[in-house]
Amino acid sequence: MAEAAAWPEWPLPAALCPLTNFCFYSSMYLSGLFLAALSLHRYLGVAFPLRFQGRRRPGRALAVSAVIW
């Protein structure tokens, strides 16, 4: 927001510029990866309901989500 408000120049300390870019792009890519993992989980649950039923546990889903993020 600070960059958009003071468009032609970076108003914050110079050390925050790479950190801001890293946080912005990593959250964007990790969100896409998380949605892909969620879609895969849903697909496996629909396509193979009996085979995938025993592998569905909240702890595993939480662990995979934590690893992705």
Tab-separated table of C-alpha atoms in Angstrom:
chain	number	residue	atom	x	y	z
A	1	MET	CA	0.000	0.000	0.000
A	2	ALA	CA	2.849	2.379	0.777
A	3	GLU	CA	4.342	1.744	-2.640
A	4	ALA	CA	1.026	2.383	-4.376
A	5	ALA	CA	0.415	5.572	-2.387
A	6	ALA	CA	3.876	7.018	-3.160
A	7	TRP	CA	4.079	5.614	-6.676
A	8	PRO	CA	7.261	7.035	-8.218
A	9	GLU	CA	9.517	6.184	-5.277
A	10	TRP	CA	9.841	3.625	-2.482
A	11	PRO	CA	8.958	5.407	0.788
A	12	LEU	CA	10.172	2.692	3.186
A	13	PRO	CA	13.758	1.658	4.062
A	14	ALA	CA	15.666	0.043	1.195
A	15	ALA	CA	16.066	-3.250	3.100
A	16	LEU	CA	12.298	-3.791	3.054
A	17	CYS	CA	12.021	-3.702	-0.745
A	18	PRO	CA	13.331	-7.269	-1.398
A	19	LEU	CA	11.467	-8.585	1.638
A	20	THR	CA	8.217	-7.068	0.398
A	21	ASN	CA	8.691	-8.586	-3.052
A	22	PHE	CA	9.482	-11.988	-1.544
A	23	CYS	CA	6.359	-11.937	0.650
A	24	PHE	CA	4.150	-10.781	-2.217
A	25	TYR	CA	5.271	-13.369	-4.764
A	26	SER	CA	5.653	-16.275	-2.354
A	27	SER	CA	2.119	-15.809	-1.038
A	28	MET	CA	0.813	-15.668	-4.597
A	29	TYR	CA	2.583	-18.884	-5.669
A	30	LEU	CA	1.846	-20.721	-2.426
A	31	SER	CA	-1.842	-19.889	-2.712
A	32	GLY	CA	-1.910	-21.474	-6.160
A	33	LEU	CA	-0.049	-24.530	-4.909
A	34	PHE	CA	-2.429	-24.859	-1.968
A	35	LEU	CA	-5.458	-24.681	-4.279
A	36	ALA	CA	-3.910	-27.328	-6.538
A	37	ALA	CA	-3.377	-29.637	-3.552
A	38	LEU	CA	-6.944	-29.037	-2.404
A	39	SER	CA	-8.254	-29.816	-5.886
A	40	LEU	CA	-6.210	-33.015	-6.029
A	41	HIS	CA	-7.572	-34.078	-2.651
A	42	ARG	CA	-11.138	-33.446	-3.777
A	43	TYR	CA	-10.577	-35.255	-7.080
A	44	LEU	CA	-9.174	-38.339	-5.359
A	45	GLY	CA	-12.121	-38.351	-2.969
A	46	VAL	CA	-14.609	-38.292	-5.845
A	47	ALA	CA	-12.800	-40.514	-8.342
A	48	PHE	CA	-11.722	-43.212	-5.863
A	49	PRO	CA	-14.132	-42.992	-2.909
A	50	LEU	CA	-13.530	-46.462	-1.450
A	51	ARG	CA	-9.766	-46.578	-1.936
A	52	PHE	CA	-9.215	-43.034	-0.703
A	53	GLN	CA	-11.585	-43.229	2.279
A	54	GLY	CA	-9.064	-44.751	4.705
A	55	ARG	CA	-6.431	-42.135	3.901
A	56	ARG	CA	-8.565	-39.105	4.732
A	57	ARG	CA	-7.533	-37.791	8.110
A	58	PRO	CA	-7.630	-34.204	9.408
A	59	GLY	CA	-4.113	-34.508	10.782
A	60	ARG	CA	-2.698	-35.438	7.380
A	61	ALA	CA	-4.522	-32.573	5.701
A	62	LEU	CA	-3.169	-30.179	8.308
A	63	ALA	CA	0.355	-31.537	7.904
A	64	VAL	CA	0.268	-31.200	4.112
A	65	SER	CA	-1.115	-27.675	4.410
A	66	ALA	CA	1.637	-26.733	6.844
A	67	VAL	CA	4.317	-28.172	4.556
A	68	ILE	CA	2.961	-26.238	1.569
A	69	TRP	CA	2.888	-22.971	3.483
